[in-house]
CSV table of C-alpha atoms in Angstrom, one decimal:
chain,number,residue,atom,x,y,z
A,1,MET,CA,-8.9,5.1,-19.9
A,2,LYS,CA,-9.0,7.9,-22.6
A,3,THR,CA,-10.5,11.3,-21.8
A,4,ASN,CA,-10.4,13.0,-25.2
A,5,GLY,CA,-13.8,13.8,-26.7
A,6,ASN,CA,-17.2,14.5,-25.1
A,7,GLY,CA,-18.4,11.0,-25.6
A,8,GLN,CA,-15.4,9.5,-23.9
A,9,ARG,CA,-15.7,11.9,-21.0
A,10,LEU,CA,-19.4,11.0,-20.6
A,11,GLU,CA,-18.5,7.3,-20.6
A,12,GLU,CA,-15.9,7.9,-18.0
A,13,LYS,CA,-18.3,9.8,-15.8
A,14,ARG,CA,-20.8,7.0,-16.1
A,15,ARG,CA,-18.2,4.4,-15.1
A,16,PHE,CA,-17.4,6.1,-11.9
A,17,GLY,CA,-20.9,7.1,-10.9
A,18,LEU,CA,-20.4,10.9,-11.3
A,19,ASP,CA,-23.1,13.4,-12.2
A,20,VAL,CA,-24.8,11.7,-15.1
A,21,GLY,CA,-28.5,11.2,-15.0
A,22,ASP,CA,-28.8,7.7,-16.5
A,23,ALA,CA,-25.8,6.4,-14.6
A,24,THR,CA,-27.6,5.8,-11.3
A,25,HIS,CA,-29.2,2.5,-10.7
A,26,SER,CA,-31.6,1.3,-8.1
A,27,GLU,CA,-30.2,-0.6,-5.2
A,28,GLU,CA,-32.1,-3.7,-6.3
A,29,VAL,CA,-30.6,-3.7,-9.8
A,30,ALA,CA,-27.1,-3.2,-8.3
A,31,LYS,CA,-27.5,-6.2,-6.0
A,32,GLU,CA,-28.8,-8.4,-8.8
A,33,ARG,CA,-25.9,-7.3,-11.0
A,34,SER,CA,-23.3,-8.0,-8.3
A,35,LYS,CA,-24.7,-11.6,-8.0
A,36,ILE,CA,-23.9,-12.4,-11.7
A,37,ALA,CA,-20.8,-10.3,-12.1
A,38,VAL,CA,-17.8,-12.1,-13.3
A,39,PRO,CA,-14.7,-11.4,-11.1
A,40,PRO,CA,-12.0,-9.4,-12.9
A,41,SER,CA,-8.8,-11.2,-14.0
A,42,PHE,CA,-5.8,-10.6,-11.8
A,43,SER,CA,-2.1,-10.3,-12.4
A,44,VAL,CA,0.0,-10.5,-9.2
A,45,VAL,CA,3.2,-8.5,-9.1
A,46,ILE,CA,5.9,-9.3,-6.5
A,47,CYS,CA,9.0,-7.1,-6.4
A,48,ALA,CA,12.3,-8.4,-5.0
A,49,TYR,CA,15.8,-6.9,-4.8
A,50,THR,CA,17.9,-9.3,-2.6
A,51,GLU,CA,18.8,-13.0,-2.3
A,52,ASP,CA,18.7,-12.6,1.5
A,53,ARG,CA,14.9,-13.0,1.2
A,54,TRP,CA,14.9,-15.9,-1.3
A,55,ASP,CA,13.0,-18.3,1.0
A,56,ASP,CA,10.4,-15.6,1.6
A,57,LEU,CA,10.1,-14.9,-2.1
A,58,ARG,CA,9.5,-18.6,-2.8
A,59,ARG,CA,6.8,-18.8,-0.1
A,60,ALA,CA,5.1,-15.6,-1.5
A,61,VAL,CA,5.0,-17.0,-5.0
A,62,GLY,CA,3.7,-20.4,-3.7
A,63,SER,CA,0.9,-18.6,-1.8
A,64,VAL,CA,-0.3,-17.1,-5.1
A,65,GLN,CA,-0.4,-20.5,-6.8
A,66,ARG,CA,-2.8,-21.8,-4.1
A,67,GLN,CA,-5.5,-19.1,-4.6
A,68,THR,CA,-9.1,-20.1,-4.8
A,69,LEU,CA,-9.5,-17.5,-7.5
A,70,PRO,CA,-6.4,-18.2,-9.7
A,71,ALA,CA,-4.3,-15.3,-11.0
A,72,ILE,CA,-3.7,-15.4,-14.8
A,73,GLU,CA,0.0,-14.7,-14.0
A,74,THR,CA,2.5,-14.1,-11.2
A,75,ILE,CA,5.1,-11.6,-12.2
A,76,VAL,CA,8.3,-11.4,-10.2
A,77,VAL,CA,10.2,-8.2,-10.9
A,78,ILE,CA,13.8,-8.2,-9.9
A,79,ASP,CA,15.2,-4.8,-9.0
A,80,HIS,CA,18.6,-4.4,-10.6
A,81,ASN,CA,20.1,-7.7,-9.2
A,82,PRO,CA,21.3,-9.9,-12.2
A,83,GLU,CA,22.2,-12.8,-10.0
A,84,LEU,CA,18.8,-12.9,-8.4
A,85,PHE,CA,17.1,-12.5,-11.8
A,86,VAL,CA,19.0,-15.6,-13.1
A,87,ARG,CA,18.1,-17.6,-10.0
A,88,GLY,CA,14.5,-16.6,-10.2
A,89,ARG,CA,14.1,-17.5,-13.8
A,90,ARG,CA,15.7,-20.9,-13.1
A,91,GLU,CA,14.0,-21.8,-9.8
A,92,LEU,CA,10.6,-20.2,-10.1
A,93,PRO,CA,9.1,-21.6,-13.3
A,94,GLU,CA,5.6,-20.9,-12.1
A,95,ALA,CA,6.3,-17.2,-12.3
A,96,VAL,CA,7.1,-14.7,-15.0
A,97,GLY,CA,10.5,-13.3,-14.1
A,98,ILE,CA,11.5,-9.9,-15.5
A,99,GLU,CA,14.0,-7.2,-14.6
A,100,ASN,CA,13.2,-3.7,-13.5
A,101,ARG,CA,13.4,-1.5,-16.6
A,102,GLU,CA,13.1,1.8,-14.7
A,103,ARG,CA,15.0,3.6,-12.1
A,104,ARG,CA,16.2,1.4,-9.2
A,105,GLY,CA,13.6,1.2,-6.4
A,106,LEU,CA,10.2,-0.2,-5.5
A,107,SER,CA,8.3,2.4,-7.6
A,108,GLY,CA,10.2,1.6,-10.8
A,109,ALA,CA,9.9,-2.2,-10.1
A,110,ARG,CA,6.1,-1.9,-9.7
A,111,ASN,CA,5.8,0.2,-12.8
A,112,THR,CA,7.7,-2.5,-14.7
A,113,GLY,CA,5.4,-5.2,-13.4
A,114,VAL,CA,2.3,-3.1,-14.4
A,115,ALA,CA,3.7,-2.7,-17.9
A,116,ALA,CA,4.0,-6.5,-18.3
A,117,ALA,CA,0.7,-7.3,-16.7
A,118,ARG,CA,-2.3,-8.6,-18.7
A,119,GLY,CA,-4.9,-8.8,-16.0
A,120,GLU,CA,-7.8,-6.3,-15.6
A,121,VAL,CA,-6.5,-5.8,-12.0
A,122,VAL,CA,-2.9,-5.8,-10.8
A,123,ALA,CA,-2.5,-7.1,-7.2
A,124,PHE,CA,0.8,-6.3,-5.4
A,125,LEU,CA,2.2,-8.7,-2.8
A,126,ASP,CA,5.5,-8.1,-0.9
A,127,ASP,CA,8.3,-10.6,-1.4
A,128,ASP,CA,8.2,-11.3,2.3
A,129,ALA,CA,4.5,-11.8,2.6
A,130,ILE,CA,2.2,-14.8,2.3
A,131,ALA,CA,-1.3,-14.5,1.0
A,132,GLU,CA,-4.2,-16.5,2.5
A,133,PRO,CA,-5.8,-18.9,-0.1
A,134,ASP,CA,-8.9,-16.7,-0.6
A,135,TRP,CA,-6.9,-13.5,-0.9
A,136,LEU,CA,-7.7,-12.7,-4.5
A,137,GLU,CA,-11.3,-13.9,-4.1
A,138,ARG,CA,-11.8,-11.4,-1.3
A,139,LEU,CA,-10.0,-8.6,-3.2
A,140,ALA,CA,-12.3,-9.3,-6.2
A,141,GLU,CA,-15.6,-8.8,-4.5
A,142,PRO,CA,-15.7,-5.0,-4.3
A,143,TYR,CA,-14.8,-4.6,-8.0
A,144,THR,CA,-18.4,-5.4,-8.9
A,145,ASP,CA,-18.9,-1.7,-8.2
A,146,GLU,CA,-17.3,0.1,-11.2
A,147,ARG,CA,-16.6,3.2,-9.0
A,148,VAL,CA,-14.0,1.1,-7.1
A,149,LEU,CA,-10.5,2.0,-8.3
A,150,GLY,CA,-8.6,-0.4,-6.0
A,151,VAL,CA,-8.9,-2.8,-3.1
A,152,GLY,CA,-6.6,-3.6,-0.3
A,153,GLY,CA,-6.7,-5.9,2.7
A,154,GLU,CA,-5.4,-6.7,6.2
A,155,ILE,CA,-1.7,-7.2,6.6
A,156,ILE,CA,-0.9,-9.3,9.7
A,157,PRO,CA,2.6,-9.1,11.2
A,158,ASP,CA,4.5,-12.3,11.6
A,159,TRP,CA,7.2,-11.5,14.2
A,160,ALA,CA,10.3,-13.6,13.7
A,161,ALA,CA,11.5,-13.0,17.3
A,162,GLY,CA,8.1,-12.4,18.9
A,163,ARG,CA,6.2,-9.1,19.2
A,164,PRO,CA,8.2,-6.6,21.3
A,165,ARG,CA,6.3,-5.4,24.4
A,166,TYR,CA,7.0,-1.8,23.5
A,167,PHE,CA,5.6,-2.0,20.0
A,168,PRO,CA,2.1,-0.3,19.8
A,169,SER,CA,-0.4,-1.5,17.3
A,170,GLU,CA,-1.1,2.1,16.3
A,171,PHE,CA,2.4,2.1,14.7
A,172,HIS,CA,2.2,-1.2,12.8
A,173,TRP,CA,2.6,0.9,9.7
A,174,VAL,CA,6.3,1.1,10.7
A,175,VAL,CA,6.6,-2.6,9.6
A,176,GLY,CA,4.2,-2.2,6.7
A,177,CYS,CA,1.2,-3.8,8.4
A,178,THR,CA,-2.4,-3.0,9.3
A,179,TYR,CA,-2.5,-0.6,12.2
A,180,ALA,CA,-5.0,0.4,14.9
A,181,GLY,CA,-7.3,3.0,13.5
A,182,LEU,CA,-8.1,1.3,10.2
A,183,PRO,CA,-11.7,0.1,9.7
A,184,GLU,CA,-12.7,-3.3,11.0
A,185,GLU,CA,-15.1,-4.0,8.1
A,186,ARG,CA,-15.2,-3.1,4.4
A,187,ARG,CA,-15.0,0.7,4.1
A,188,PRO,CA,-13.6,3.3,1.7
A,189,ILE,CA,-10.1,4.6,2.7
A,190,ARG,CA,-7.8,7.3,1.4
A,191,ASN,CA,-5.0,5.0,0.3
A,192,LEU,CA,-4.0,1.4,0.2
A,193,ILE,CA,-1.0,-0.2,1.9
A,194,GLY,CA,1.6,-1.6,-0.5
A,195,ALA,CA,2.1,-5.1,0.9
A,196,ASN,CA,-1.5,-6.0,0.1
A,197,MET,CA,-3.2,-3.9,-2.5
A,198,SER,CA,-4.8,-4.2,-5.9
A,199,ILE,CA,-5.6,-1.5,-8.5
A,200,ARG,CA,-7.4,-1.6,-11.8
A,201,ARG,CA,-4.7,-1.8,-14.5
A,202,ASP,CA,-6.2,0.9,-16.7
A,203,ILE,CA,-6.2,3.3,-13.7
A,204,LEU,CA,-2.5,2.7,-13.1
A,205,ASN,CA,-1.8,3.4,-16.7
A,206,GLU,CA,-4.0,6.5,-16.8
A,207,VAL,CA,-2.4,8.2,-13.8
A,208,GLY,CA,1.1,7.3,-14.9
A,209,GLY,CA,2.0,4.7,-12.3
A,210,PHE,CA,4.0,5.1,-9.1
A,211,SER,CA,6.2,8.1,-8.7
A,212,SER,CA,10.0,7.5,-8.4
A,213,VAL,CA,10.3,10.8,-6.4
A,214,ILE,CA,9.3,8.8,-3.3
A,215,GLY,CA,9.3,5.1,-2.4
A,216,ARG,CA,11.6,2.5,-1.1
A,217,VAL,CA,15.0,1.9,-2.5
A,218,GLY,CA,16.8,-1.2,-1.1
A,219,THR,CA,16.7,-1.2,2.6
A,220,ASN,CA,16.0,2.5,3.1
A,221,PRO,CA,12.9,2.7,5.3
A,222,VAL,CA,11.0,5.1,3.1
A,223,GLY,CA,7.6,4.8,1.5
A,224,CYS,CA,4.3,6.6,0.7
A,225,GLU,CA,4.5,6.0,-3.1
A,226,GLU,CA,1.2,4.1,-2.9
A,227,THR,CA,-0.3,6.9,-0.8
A,228,GLU,CA,0.6,9.5,-3.4
A,229,LEU,CA,-0.7,7.4,-6.3
A,230,CYS,CA,-4.1,6.8,-4.5
A,231,ILE,CA,-4.5,10.5,-3.8
A,232,ARG,CA,-3.6,11.4,-7.4
A,233,ALA,CA,-6.2,8.9,-8.7
A,234,ARG,CA,-8.9,10.1,-6.4
A,235,GLN,CA,-8.2,13.7,-7.3
A,236,ARG,CA,-8.7,12.8,-10.9
A,237,TRP,CA,-11.9,10.8,-10.3
A,238,PRO,CA,-13.5,12.4,-7.2
A,239,GLY,CA,-16.5,10.1,-7.3
A,240,ALA,CA,-14.4,6.9,-7.1
A,241,GLU,CA,-13.1,5.1,-4.1
A,242,PHE,CA,-10.3,2.8,-2.8
A,243,ILE,CA,-11.8,0.1,-0.6
A,244,TYR,CA,-10.3,-1.6,2.5
A,245,GLU,CA,-11.5,-5.3,2.7
A,246,PRO,CA,-10.1,-6.7,6.0
A,247,ASN,CA,-11.0,-10.3,5.0
A,248,ALA,CA,-8.4,-10.2,2.2
A,249,ARG,CA,-5.5,-11.1,4.4
A,250,VAL,CA,-1.8,-11.6,4.0
A,251,HIS,CA,0.9,-12.4,6.6
A,252,HIS,CA,4.0,-10.2,6.6
A,253,SER,CA,7.3,-11.5,7.9
A,254,ILE,CA,8.9,-9.1,10.3
A,255,PRO,CA,12.6,-9.9,11.0
A,256,GLU,CA,14.1,-9.2,14.3
A,257,VAL,CA,16.0,-6.1,13.1
A,258,ARG,CA,12.7,-4.4,12.3
A,259,ALA,CA,11.5,-5.0,15.8
A,260,ARG,CA,14.3,-2.9,17.3
A,261,TRP,CA,13.9,0.7,18.4
A,262,ARG,CA,16.5,2.0,15.9
A,263,TYR,CA,14.4,0.8,13.0
A,264,PHE,CA,11.3,2.1,14.6
A,265,ALA,CA,12.8,5.6,14.9
A,266,ALA,CA,14.3,5.5,11.4
A,267,ARG,CA,11.1,4.5,9.9
A,268,CYS,CA,9.1,7.2,11.7
A,269,TRP,CA,11.7,9.8,10.6
A,270,SER,CA,11.5,8.6,7.0
A,271,GLU,CA,7.7,8.6,7.1
A,272,GLY,CA,7.7,12.2,8.1
A,273,LEU,CA,10.1,13.1,5.2
A,274,SER,CA,7.9,11.2,2.8
A,275,LYS,CA,4.7,12.8,4.0
A,276,ALA,CA,6.3,16.2,3.4
A,277,VAL,CA,6.9,15.3,-0.2
A,278,VAL,CA,3.4,13.9,-0.6
A,279,ALA,CA,1.9,17.0,0.9
A,280,ARG,CA,4.0,19.1,-1.5
A,281,ILE,CA,2.9,17.1,-4.5
A,282,ALA,CA,-0.8,16.4,-3.6
A,283,GLY,CA,-1.5,19.3,-1.3
A,284,LYS,CA,-1.7,19.4,2.5
A,285,ARG,CA,-5.5,18.8,2.6
A,286,ASP,CA,-5.4,15.4,0.9
A,287,GLY,CA,-1.8,14.6,1.7
A,288,LEU,CA,-2.3,14.8,5.5
A,289,SER,CA,-6.0,14.1,6.0
A,290,SER,CA,-5.6,10.5,7.4
A,291,GLU,CA,-2.5,11.5,9.4
A,292,ARG,CA,-4.4,14.3,11.2
A,293,SER,CA,-7.2,11.9,12.2
A,294,HIS,CA,-4.7,9.3,13.3
A,295,ALA,CA,-2.7,11.8,15.4
A,296,LEU,CA,-5.7,13.5,17.0
A,297,LYS,CA,-7.9,10.5,17.6
A,298,THR,CA,-6.2,7.1,17.4
A,299,LEU,CA,-2.9,8.0,19.1
A,300,PRO,CA,-4.3,9.7,22.2
A,301,LEU,CA,-6.5,6.7,22.7
A,302,GLY,CA,-3.5,4.4,22.4
A,303,VAL,CA,-1.6,6.3,25.0
A,304,LEU,CA,-4.6,6.1,27.4
A,305,ARG,CA,-4.8,2.4,26.7
A,306,GLY,CA,-1.2,1.9,27.5
A,307,LEU,CA,-1.5,3.7,30.8
A,308,ARG,CA,-4.6,1.7,31.6
A,309,ASP,CA,-2.8,-1.5,30.9
A,310,THR,CA,0.1,-0.4,33.1
A,311,LEU,CA,-2.3,0.1,36.0
A,312,ARG,CA,-3.7,-3.4,35.4
A,313,GLY,CA,-0.2,-4.9,35.8
A,314,ASP,CA,1.0,-5.1,32.2
A,315,PRO,CA,4.7,-4.1,32.2
A,316,GLY,CA,4.6,-3.3,28.5
A,317,GLY,CA,1.7,-0.8,28.8
A,318,LEU,CA,3.9,2.2,29.7
A,319,ALA,CA,6.5,1.3,27.1
A,320,ARG,CA,3.8,1.3,24.4
A,321,ALA,CA,2.4,4.6,25.6
A,322,THR,CA,5.9,6.1,25.5
A,323,ALA,CA,6.6,4.6,22.0
A,324,ILE,CA,3.4,6.3,20.7
A,325,VAL,CA,4.5,9.7,22.0
A,326,ALA,CA,8.1,9.2,20.8
A,327,GLY,CA,7.0,7.9,17.4
A,328,LEU,CA,4.7,10.9,16.8
A,329,PHE,CA,7.5,13.3,17.9
A,330,VAL,CA,10.1,11.7,15.5
A,331,THR,CA,7.6,11.6,12.6
A,332,THR,CA,6.7,15.2,13.1
A,333,CYS,CA,10.4,16.2,13.2
A,334,GLY,CA,11.0,14.3,10.0
A,335,TYR,CA,8.0,16.0,8.4
A,336,LEU,CA,9.2,19.5,9.5
A,337,PHE,CA,12.7,18.7,8.2
A,338,GLY,CA,11.2,17.6,4.9
A,339,VAL,CA,9.1,20.8,4.6
A,340,ILE,CA,12.2,23.0,5.3
A,341,ARG,CA,14.3,21.0,2.8
A,342,GLY,CA,11.5,21.4,0.2
A,343,ILE,CA,11.4,25.1,0.7
A,344,GLN,CA,15.2,25.3,0.3
A,345,ASP,CA,14.9,23.2,-2.9
A,346,VAL,CA,12.4,25.6,-4.3
A,347,GLY,CA,14.6,28.6,-3.4
A,348,ARG,CA,17.6,27.0,-5.1
A,349,LEU,CA,15.5,26.4,-8.3
A,350,ARG,CA,14.4,30.1,-8.3
A,351,ASP,CA,18.0,31.2,-7.8
A,352,ASP,CA,19.1,29.1,-10.8
A,353,ALA,CA,16.3,30.4,-13.0
């Protein structure tokens, strides 16, 4: 989306419903337009880095092939693993297999997939997730509004060893899933969740893709690259929105190791570190707006719910309440450590200047 020239800027403002007189339409016209709107074309990008999840990857690709709204292509990006790349090209003929051409990590792999994509919208699915048959159809619906930058949906955890009693739904983000506190119906949200999200391809290209400064590399439990990108896009187009559509569902496989307390704590710590980077890049107001609401509203209610469940005879209630308090504490410590480390990095840069 080019922005040079007054005419180009005016067209961009019209597209995203900003302050342009003739860009507003009546509600009736908008409804009629949405009835006849052709859904956008989708490219689905799945990133993979290890053969240990080969069966998961095959199921993920297979779920895309069964969509009621077919994708024009399924792109599997292999993150610096030549053996997996060769196997994928050989055994997944229904997908376009390419190698990550950028820096190792999820951000670089996603950017490589976007560069290869031909669809108007790029949908991202984790290699250990399975999309429901109407996933793309549900994601497509909000795009009838041109102010919509991207759409994400519900991510349902599929616990390999059963859901641990201690694991609170308020912390499902630890395992990359939809967590308590998100809307229960279609609503605008600050950012999408990487395991189930879609973004207009021209928006991804215009904002420069995902940042390699943050994001998952291998098994390191880091993240927030999609958070930073969504904030960056909304700062550029303040009148536009990212939409959460809970009916666009995927099921995310959660291995036993991710259900353990050690992973829970490590993920909370890394989330705090990542949020410190996001706040430094995007500003504290936008970078921490959802987190403040979650910490001040959702988490206290979760603690009270856990204590109530304990009084009603649920032995896991107290464990969940304790996990919420501990998770918030560890995440906050990670954030503070990240802030201090960031200040030190700035100081070193000034000393070297």
